[in-house]
Backbone as a printed PyTorch tensor [residue, N CA C, xyz], in Angstrom:
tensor([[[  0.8300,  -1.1810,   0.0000],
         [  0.0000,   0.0000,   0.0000],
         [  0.8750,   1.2450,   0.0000]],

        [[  0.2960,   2.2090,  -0.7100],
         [  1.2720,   3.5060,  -0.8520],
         [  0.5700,   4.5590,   0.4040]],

        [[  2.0390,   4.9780,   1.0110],
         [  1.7030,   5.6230,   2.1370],
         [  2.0670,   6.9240,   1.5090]],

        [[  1.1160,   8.1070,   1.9470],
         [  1.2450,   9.6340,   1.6060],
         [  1.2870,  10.2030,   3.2280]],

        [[  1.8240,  11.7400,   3.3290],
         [  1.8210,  12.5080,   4.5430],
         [  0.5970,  13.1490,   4.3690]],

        [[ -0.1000,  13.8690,   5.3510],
         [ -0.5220,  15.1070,   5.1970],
         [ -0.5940,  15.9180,   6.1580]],

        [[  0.2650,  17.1960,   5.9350],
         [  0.4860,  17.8090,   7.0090],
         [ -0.3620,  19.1080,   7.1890]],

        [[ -0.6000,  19.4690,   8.7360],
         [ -1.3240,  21.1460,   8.8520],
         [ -0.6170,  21.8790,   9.7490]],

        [[ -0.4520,  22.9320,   9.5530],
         [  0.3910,  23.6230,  10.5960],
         [ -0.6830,  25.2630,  10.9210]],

        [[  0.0410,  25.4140,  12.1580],
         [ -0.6630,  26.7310,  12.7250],
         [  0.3210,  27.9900,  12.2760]],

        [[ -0.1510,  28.8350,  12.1870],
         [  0.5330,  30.4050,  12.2320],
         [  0.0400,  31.4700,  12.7330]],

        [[  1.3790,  32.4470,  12.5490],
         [  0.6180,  33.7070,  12.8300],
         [  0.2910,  34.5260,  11.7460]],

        [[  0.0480,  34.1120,  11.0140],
         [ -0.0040,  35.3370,   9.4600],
         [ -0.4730,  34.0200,   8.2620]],

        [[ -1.0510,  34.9280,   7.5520],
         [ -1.5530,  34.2380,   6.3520],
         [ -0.7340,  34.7280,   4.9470]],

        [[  0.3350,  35.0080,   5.0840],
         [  0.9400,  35.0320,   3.6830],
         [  2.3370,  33.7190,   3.8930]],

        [[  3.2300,  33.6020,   2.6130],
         [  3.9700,  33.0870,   2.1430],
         [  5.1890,  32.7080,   3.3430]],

        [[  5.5750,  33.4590,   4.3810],
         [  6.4720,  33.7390,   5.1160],
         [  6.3630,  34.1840,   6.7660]],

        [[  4.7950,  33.5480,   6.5390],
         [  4.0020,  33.4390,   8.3540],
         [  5.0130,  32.5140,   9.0190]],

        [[  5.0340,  32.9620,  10.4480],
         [  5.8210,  32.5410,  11.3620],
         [  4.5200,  31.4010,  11.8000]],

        [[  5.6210,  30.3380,  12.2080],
         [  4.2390,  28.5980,  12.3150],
         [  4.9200,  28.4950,  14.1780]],

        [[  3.5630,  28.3000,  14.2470],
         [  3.5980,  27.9990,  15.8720],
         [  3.4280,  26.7500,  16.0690]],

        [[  2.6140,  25.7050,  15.0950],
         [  2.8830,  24.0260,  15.4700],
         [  2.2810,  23.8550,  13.7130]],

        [[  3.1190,  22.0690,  14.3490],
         [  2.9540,  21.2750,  12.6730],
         [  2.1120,  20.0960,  13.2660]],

        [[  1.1600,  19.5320,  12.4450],
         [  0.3920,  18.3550,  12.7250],
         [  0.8590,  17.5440,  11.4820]],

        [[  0.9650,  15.9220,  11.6730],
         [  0.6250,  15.6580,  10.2690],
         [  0.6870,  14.0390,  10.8500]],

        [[  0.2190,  13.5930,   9.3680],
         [  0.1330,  11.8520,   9.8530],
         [  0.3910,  11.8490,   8.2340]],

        [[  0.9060,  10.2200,   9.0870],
         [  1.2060,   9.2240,   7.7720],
         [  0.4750,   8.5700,   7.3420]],

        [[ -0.3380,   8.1300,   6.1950],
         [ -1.4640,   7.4810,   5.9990],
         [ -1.3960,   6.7640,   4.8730]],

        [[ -2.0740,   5.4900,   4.7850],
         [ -2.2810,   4.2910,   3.2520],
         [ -3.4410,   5.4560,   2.3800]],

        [[ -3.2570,   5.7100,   1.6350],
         [ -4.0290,   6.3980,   0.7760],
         [ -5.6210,   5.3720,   0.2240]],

        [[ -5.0200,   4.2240,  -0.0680],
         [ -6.1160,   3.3160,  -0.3830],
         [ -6.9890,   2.7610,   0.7050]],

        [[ -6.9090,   2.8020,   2.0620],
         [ -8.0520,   2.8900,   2.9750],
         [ -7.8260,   4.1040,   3.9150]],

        [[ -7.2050,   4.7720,   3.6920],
         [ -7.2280,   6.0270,   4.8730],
         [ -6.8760,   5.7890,   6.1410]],

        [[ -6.3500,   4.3020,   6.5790],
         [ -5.6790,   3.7990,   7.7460],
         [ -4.5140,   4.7120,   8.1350]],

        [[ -4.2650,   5.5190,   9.0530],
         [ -3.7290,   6.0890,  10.0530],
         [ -1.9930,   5.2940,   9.8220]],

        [[ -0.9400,   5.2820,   9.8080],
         [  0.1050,   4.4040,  10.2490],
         [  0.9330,   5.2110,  11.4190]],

        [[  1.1250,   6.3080,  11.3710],
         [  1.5260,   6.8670,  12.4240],
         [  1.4720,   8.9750,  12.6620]],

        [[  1.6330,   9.1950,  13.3970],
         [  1.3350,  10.7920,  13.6290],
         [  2.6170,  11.9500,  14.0960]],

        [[  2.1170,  13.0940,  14.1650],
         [  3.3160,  14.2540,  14.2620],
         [  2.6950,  15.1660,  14.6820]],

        [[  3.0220,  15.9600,  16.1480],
         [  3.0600,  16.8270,  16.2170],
         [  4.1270,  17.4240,  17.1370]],

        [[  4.6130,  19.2580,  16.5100],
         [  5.5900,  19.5060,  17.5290],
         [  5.3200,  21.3050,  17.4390]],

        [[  5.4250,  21.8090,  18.5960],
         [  5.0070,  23.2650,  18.6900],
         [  5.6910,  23.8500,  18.9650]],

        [[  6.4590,  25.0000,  18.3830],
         [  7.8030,  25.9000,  18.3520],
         [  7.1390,  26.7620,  19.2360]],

        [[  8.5790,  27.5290,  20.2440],
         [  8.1960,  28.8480,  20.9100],
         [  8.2530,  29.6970,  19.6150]],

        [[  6.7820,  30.7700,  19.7360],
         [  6.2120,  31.2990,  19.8680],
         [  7.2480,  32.5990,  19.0080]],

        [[  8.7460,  33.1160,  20.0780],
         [  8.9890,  34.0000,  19.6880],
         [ 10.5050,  33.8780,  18.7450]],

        [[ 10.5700,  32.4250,  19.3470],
         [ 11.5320,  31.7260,  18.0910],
         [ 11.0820,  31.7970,  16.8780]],

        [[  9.9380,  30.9480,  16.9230],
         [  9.5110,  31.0150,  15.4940],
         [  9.2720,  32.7840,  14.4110]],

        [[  9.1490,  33.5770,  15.2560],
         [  8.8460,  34.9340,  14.8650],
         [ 10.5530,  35.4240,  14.4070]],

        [[ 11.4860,  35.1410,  14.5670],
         [ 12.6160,  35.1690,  14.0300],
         [ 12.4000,  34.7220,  12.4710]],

        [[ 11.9380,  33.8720,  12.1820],
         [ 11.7650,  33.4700,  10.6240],
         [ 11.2270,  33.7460,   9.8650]],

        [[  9.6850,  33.8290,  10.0140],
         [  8.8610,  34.6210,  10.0070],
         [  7.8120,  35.7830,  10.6760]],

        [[  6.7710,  35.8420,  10.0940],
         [  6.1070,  37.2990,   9.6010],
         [  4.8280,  36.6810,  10.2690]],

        [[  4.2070,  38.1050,  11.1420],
         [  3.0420,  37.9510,  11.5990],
         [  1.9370,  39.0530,  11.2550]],

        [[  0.8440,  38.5970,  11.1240],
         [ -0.0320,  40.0100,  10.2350],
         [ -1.2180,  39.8220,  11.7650]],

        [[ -1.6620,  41.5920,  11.5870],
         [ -2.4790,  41.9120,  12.4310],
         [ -3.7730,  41.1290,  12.4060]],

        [[ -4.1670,  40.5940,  11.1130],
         [ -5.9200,  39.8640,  11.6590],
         [ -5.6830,  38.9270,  11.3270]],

        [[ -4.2050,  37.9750,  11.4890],
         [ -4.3740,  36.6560,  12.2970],
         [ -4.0560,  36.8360,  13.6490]],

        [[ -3.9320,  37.8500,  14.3490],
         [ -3.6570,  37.7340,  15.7410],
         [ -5.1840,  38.4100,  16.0960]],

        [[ -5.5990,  38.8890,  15.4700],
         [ -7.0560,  39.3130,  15.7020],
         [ -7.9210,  38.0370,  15.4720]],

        [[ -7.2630,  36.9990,  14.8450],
         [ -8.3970,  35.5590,  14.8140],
         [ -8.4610,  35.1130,  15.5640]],

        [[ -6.7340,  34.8780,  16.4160],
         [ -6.5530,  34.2720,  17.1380],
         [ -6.9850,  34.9000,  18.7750]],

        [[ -7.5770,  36.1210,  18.8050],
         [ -7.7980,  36.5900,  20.1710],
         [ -9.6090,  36.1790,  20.2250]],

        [[ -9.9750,  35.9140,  18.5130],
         [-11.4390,  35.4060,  19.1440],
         [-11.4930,  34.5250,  19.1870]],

        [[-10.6870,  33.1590,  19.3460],
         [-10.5580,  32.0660,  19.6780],
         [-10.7930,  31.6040,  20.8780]],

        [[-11.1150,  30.4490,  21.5990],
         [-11.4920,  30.0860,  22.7710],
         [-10.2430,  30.3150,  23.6860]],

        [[-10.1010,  30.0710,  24.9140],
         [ -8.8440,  30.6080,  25.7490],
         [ -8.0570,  28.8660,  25.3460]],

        [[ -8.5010,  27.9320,  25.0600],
         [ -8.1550,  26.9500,  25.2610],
         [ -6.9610,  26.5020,  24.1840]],

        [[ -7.6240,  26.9800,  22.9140],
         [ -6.9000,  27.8320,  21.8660],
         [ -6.0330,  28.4780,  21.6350]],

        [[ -5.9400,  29.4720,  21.8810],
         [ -5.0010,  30.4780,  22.4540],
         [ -4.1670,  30.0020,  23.4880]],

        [[ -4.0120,  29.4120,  24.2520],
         [ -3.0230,  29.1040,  25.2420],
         [ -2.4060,  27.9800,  24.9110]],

        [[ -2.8420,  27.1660,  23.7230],
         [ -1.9830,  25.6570,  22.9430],
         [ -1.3480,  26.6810,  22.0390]],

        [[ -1.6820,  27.9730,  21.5350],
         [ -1.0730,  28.3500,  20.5170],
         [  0.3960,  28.8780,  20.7580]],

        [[  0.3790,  29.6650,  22.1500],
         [  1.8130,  30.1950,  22.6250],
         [  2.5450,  29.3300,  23.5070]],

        [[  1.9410,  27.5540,  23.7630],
         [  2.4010,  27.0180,  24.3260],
         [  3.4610,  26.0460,  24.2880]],

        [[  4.1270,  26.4800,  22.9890],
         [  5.1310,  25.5690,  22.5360],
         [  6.4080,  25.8920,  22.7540]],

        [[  7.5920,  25.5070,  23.2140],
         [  8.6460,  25.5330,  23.6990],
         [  9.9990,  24.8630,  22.8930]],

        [[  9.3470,  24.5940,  21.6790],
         [ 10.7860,  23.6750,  20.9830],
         [ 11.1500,  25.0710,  19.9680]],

        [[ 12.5670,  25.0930,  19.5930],
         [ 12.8080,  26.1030,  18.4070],
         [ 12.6980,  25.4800,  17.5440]],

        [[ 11.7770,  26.5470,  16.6090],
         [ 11.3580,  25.7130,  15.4050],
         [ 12.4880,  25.4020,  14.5730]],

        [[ 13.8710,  25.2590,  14.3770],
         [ 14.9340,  24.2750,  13.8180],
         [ 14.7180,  23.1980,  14.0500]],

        [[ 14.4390,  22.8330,  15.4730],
         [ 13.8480,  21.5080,  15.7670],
         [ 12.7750,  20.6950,  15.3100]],

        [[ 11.7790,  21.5570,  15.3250],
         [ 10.5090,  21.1450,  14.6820],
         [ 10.1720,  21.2900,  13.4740]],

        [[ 11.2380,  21.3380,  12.9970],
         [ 11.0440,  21.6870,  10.9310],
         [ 12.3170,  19.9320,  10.7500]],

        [[ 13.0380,  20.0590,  11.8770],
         [ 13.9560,  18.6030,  11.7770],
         [ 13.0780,  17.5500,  12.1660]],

        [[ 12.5530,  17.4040,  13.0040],
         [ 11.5970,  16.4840,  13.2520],
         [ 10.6060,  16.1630,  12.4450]],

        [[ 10.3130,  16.8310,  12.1080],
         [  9.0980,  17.0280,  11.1060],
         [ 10.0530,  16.6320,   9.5510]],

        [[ 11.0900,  16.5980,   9.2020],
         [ 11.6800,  15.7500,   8.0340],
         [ 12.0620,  14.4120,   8.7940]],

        [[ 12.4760,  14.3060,   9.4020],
         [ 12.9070,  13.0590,  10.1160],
         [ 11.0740,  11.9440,  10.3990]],

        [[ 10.3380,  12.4860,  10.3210],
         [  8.5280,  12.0290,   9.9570],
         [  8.2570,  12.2380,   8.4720]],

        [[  8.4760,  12.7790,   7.9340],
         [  8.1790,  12.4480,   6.7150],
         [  8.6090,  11.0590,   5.6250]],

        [[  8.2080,  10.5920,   5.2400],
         [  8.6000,   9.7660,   4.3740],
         [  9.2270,   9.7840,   3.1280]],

        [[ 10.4610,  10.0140,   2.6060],
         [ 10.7280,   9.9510,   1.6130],
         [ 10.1400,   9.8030,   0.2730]],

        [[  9.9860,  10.5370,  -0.8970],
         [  9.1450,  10.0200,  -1.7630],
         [  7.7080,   9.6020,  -1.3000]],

        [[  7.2790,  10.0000,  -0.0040],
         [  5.7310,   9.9280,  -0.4020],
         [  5.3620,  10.7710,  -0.5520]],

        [[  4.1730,  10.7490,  -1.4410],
         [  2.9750,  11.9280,  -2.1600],
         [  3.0170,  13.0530,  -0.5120]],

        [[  2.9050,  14.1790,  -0.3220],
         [  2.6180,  14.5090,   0.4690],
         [  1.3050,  16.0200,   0.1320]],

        [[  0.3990,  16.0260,   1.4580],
         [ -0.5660,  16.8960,   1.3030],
         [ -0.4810,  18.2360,   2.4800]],

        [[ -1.1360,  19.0370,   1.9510],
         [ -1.5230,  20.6360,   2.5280],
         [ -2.5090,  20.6020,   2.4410]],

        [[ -3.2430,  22.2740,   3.0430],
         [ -3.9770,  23.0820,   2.7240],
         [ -4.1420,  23.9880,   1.4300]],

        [[ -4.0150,  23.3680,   0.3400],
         [ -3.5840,  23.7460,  -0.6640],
         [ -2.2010,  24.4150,  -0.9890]],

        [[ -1.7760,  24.1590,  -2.5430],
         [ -0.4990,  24.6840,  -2.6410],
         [  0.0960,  25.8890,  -2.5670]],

        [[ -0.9790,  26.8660,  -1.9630],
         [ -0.3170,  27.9090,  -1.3560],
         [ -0.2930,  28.6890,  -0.2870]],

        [[ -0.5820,  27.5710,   0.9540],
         [ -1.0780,  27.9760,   1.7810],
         [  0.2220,  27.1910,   2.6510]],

        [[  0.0620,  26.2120,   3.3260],
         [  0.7570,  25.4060,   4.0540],
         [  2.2290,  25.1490,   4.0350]],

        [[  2.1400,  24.4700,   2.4500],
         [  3.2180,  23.8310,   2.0560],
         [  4.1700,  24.9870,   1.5530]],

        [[  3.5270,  25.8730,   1.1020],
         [  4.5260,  27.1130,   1.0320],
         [  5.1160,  27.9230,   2.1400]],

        [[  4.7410,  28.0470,   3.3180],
         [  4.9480,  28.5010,   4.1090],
         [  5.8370,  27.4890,   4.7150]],

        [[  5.8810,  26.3390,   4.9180],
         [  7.1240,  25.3220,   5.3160],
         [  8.1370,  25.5420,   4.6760]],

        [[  8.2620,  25.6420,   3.3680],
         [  9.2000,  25.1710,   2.4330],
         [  9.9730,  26.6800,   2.3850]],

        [[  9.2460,  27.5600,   2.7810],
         [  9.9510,  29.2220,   3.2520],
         [ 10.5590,  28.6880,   4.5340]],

        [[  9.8810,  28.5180,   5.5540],
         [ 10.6070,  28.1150,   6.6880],
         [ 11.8690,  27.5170,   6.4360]],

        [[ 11.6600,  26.3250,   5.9030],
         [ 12.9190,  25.0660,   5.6010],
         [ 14.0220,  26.1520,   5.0300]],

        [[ 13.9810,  27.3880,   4.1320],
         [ 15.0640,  28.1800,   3.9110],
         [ 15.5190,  28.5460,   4.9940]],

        [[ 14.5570,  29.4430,   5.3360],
         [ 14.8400,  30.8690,   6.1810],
         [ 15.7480,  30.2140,   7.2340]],

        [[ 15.4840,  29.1060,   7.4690],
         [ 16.1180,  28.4600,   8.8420],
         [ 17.5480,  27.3470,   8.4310]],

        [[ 17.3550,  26.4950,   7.6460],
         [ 18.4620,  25.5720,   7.0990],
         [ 19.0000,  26.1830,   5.7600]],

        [[ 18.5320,  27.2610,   4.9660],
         [ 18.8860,  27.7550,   3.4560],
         [ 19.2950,  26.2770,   2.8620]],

        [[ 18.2200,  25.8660,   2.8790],
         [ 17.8840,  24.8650,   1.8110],
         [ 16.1280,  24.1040,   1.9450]],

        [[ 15.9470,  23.4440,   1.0850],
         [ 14.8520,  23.0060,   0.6100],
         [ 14.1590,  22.3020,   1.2060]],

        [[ 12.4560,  22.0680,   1.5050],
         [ 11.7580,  21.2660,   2.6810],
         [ 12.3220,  19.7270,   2.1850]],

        [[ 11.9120,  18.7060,   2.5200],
         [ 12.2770,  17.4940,   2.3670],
         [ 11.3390,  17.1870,   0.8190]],

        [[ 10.7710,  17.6930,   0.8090],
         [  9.6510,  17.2570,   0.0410],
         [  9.8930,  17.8620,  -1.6750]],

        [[  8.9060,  17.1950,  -2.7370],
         [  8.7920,  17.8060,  -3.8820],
         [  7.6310,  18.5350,  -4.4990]]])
């Protein structure tokens, strides 16, 4: 069975070069949608703002969010070098991998994967 990723990540900004506060993603058989294994890891907050870019009405989304919300969002403590390594070290080689469309998610990683290693996400 062919296994694909699909990953989602949080931010603070909605363009190309938003600073990501956590990555979710799982590994999955594409032909039954069986689960094989999962990812998540949540960068501080003001680490991650070193890389990227934060825009005023995603922090305005994020203040009408539940408190429960909001407090998983600034609650991450790994530097995101770490969690952009981890997060290749979970990925699978050559598998298909998915976003939030191609210019939303996966672009904003694959900026990260520069801004931080000046080189390329794992992925194609």
């Amino acid at each position: 069975m062919t296994i694909h990723c699909m990953i989602d990540i949080e931010t603070m900004g909605n363009g190309p070069r938003s600073a990501i506060l956590s990555v979710g993603a799982v590994n999955f058989h594409i032909e039954t949608g069986e689960i094989v294994e999962t990812f998540y890891a949540a960068a501080d907050m003001e680490d991650a703002m070193r890389y990227g870019s934060v825009d005023g009405s995603t922090v305005k989304w994020w203040m009408q969010q539940s408190d429960a919300a909001r407090q998983s969002a600034v609650a991450g403590t790994m530097p995101l070098r770490e969690v952009l390594s981890k997060l290749a070290s979970f990925y699978r080689q050559k598998s298909p991998v998915w976003g939030n469309g191609p210019a939303f998610d996966m672009v904003i990683l694959e900026n990260a994967y520069n801004a931080v290693f000046e080189k390329a996400a794992p992925w194609k």
